[in-house]
Short mmCIF file of C-alpha atoms in Angstrom, two decimals:
data_model
loop_
_atom_site.label_atom_id
_atom_site.label_comp_id
_atom_site.label_asym_id
_atom_site.label_seq_id
_atom_site.Cartn_x
_atom_site.Cartn_y
_atom_site.Cartn_z
CA LYS A 1 0.00 0.00 0.00
CA VAL A 2 2.84 2.42 0.79
CA LEU A 3 4.46 1.97 -2.63
CA GLN A 4 1.10 2.51 -4.29
CA ARG A 5 0.32 5.56 -2.16
CA ASP A 6 3.71 7.05 -3.08
CA GLU A 7 3.18 6.10 -6.74
CA HIS A 8 6.32 3.92 -6.79
CA ARG A 9 8.45 7.06 -6.46
CA CYS A 10 11.23 7.96 -4.04
CA GLN A 11 9.86 10.68 -1.80
CA ASP A 12 13.28 12.35 -1.50
CA CYS A 13 14.76 12.40 -5.02
CA GLU A 14 11.57 11.48 -6.95
CA TRP A 15 13.28 8.56 -8.72
CA HIS A 16 10.60 6.29 -10.20
CA HIS A 17 10.99 2.55 -10.74
CA GLU A 18 10.23 3.02 -14.45
CA GLN A 19 13.53 4.95 -14.72
CA TRP A 20 15.49 1.83 -13.80
CA ASN A 21 18.02 0.45 -16.28
CA PRO A 22 20.73 -2.25 -15.94
CA SER A 23 23.43 0.32 -15.06
CA ASP A 24 21.30 1.89 -12.30
CA PRO A 25 21.77 0.24 -8.88
CA ARG A 26 18.65 1.82 -7.41
CA HIS A 27 15.52 0.09 -6.24
CA LEU A 28 12.67 1.15 -3.98
CA GLU A 29 12.49 0.39 -0.28
CA VAL A 30 10.13 1.30 2.52
CA HIS A 31 11.57 3.50 5.29
CA HIS A 32 10.27 3.83 8.86
CA LEU A 33 9.97 7.50 9.87
CA ILE A 34 10.19 6.42 13.50
CA MET A 35 12.72 3.61 13.40
CA HIS A 36 11.38 0.12 13.99
CA SER A 37 14.07 -0.39 16.64
CA LYS A 38 12.61 2.62 18.51
CA ARG A 39 9.14 1.09 18.50
CA GLY A 40 8.10 2.64 15.20
CA LYS A 41 5.05 0.88 13.85
CA ASN A 42 4.51 -0.75 10.47
CA THR A 43 1.67 1.64 9.66
CA GLU A 44 1.18 3.66 6.49
CA GLU A 45 1.57 6.86 8.51
CA ASN A 46 5.03 5.76 9.67
CA LEU A 47 6.27 4.42 6.31
CA LEU A 48 7.74 6.23 3.32
CA THR A 49 8.97 5.04 -0.08
CA LEU A 50 12.63 5.80 -0.76
CA CYS A 51 15.16 4.56 -3.28
CA ASN A 52 17.98 2.61 -1.66
CA ILE A 53 20.41 5.53 -2.18
CA CYS A 54 18.18 8.00 -0.31
CA HIS A 55 17.34 5.35 2.27
CA ASP A 56 21.06 4.90 3.02
CA ASP A 57 21.44 8.70 3.23
CA ARG A 58 18.55 8.95 5.69
CA HIS A 59 20.08 6.35 7.97
CA GLY A 60 23.51 7.96 7.73
CA THR A 61 22.00 11.27 8.83
CA GLU A 62 19.98 9.65 11.62
CA HIS A 63 22.97 7.70 12.94
CA SER A 64 25.21 10.78 13.06
CA ALA A 65 22.45 12.74 14.80
CA ASP A 66 22.35 10.05 17.52
CA LYS A 67 26.08 10.54 18.34
#
């Protein structure tokens, strides 16, 4: 449902799965706004579609903010 709601598009960079080609390493993933490890729920309100590049960036930012 989250991928459909977000129209199969990364909500950060707007990359769409139809833009994929064999030289593009991206794919779509679902990100928890409140991390699952911090009791974030698997609800549509807490989930966001991101490409794996933006997803990695989000976690890099979150991890450095925790330091």
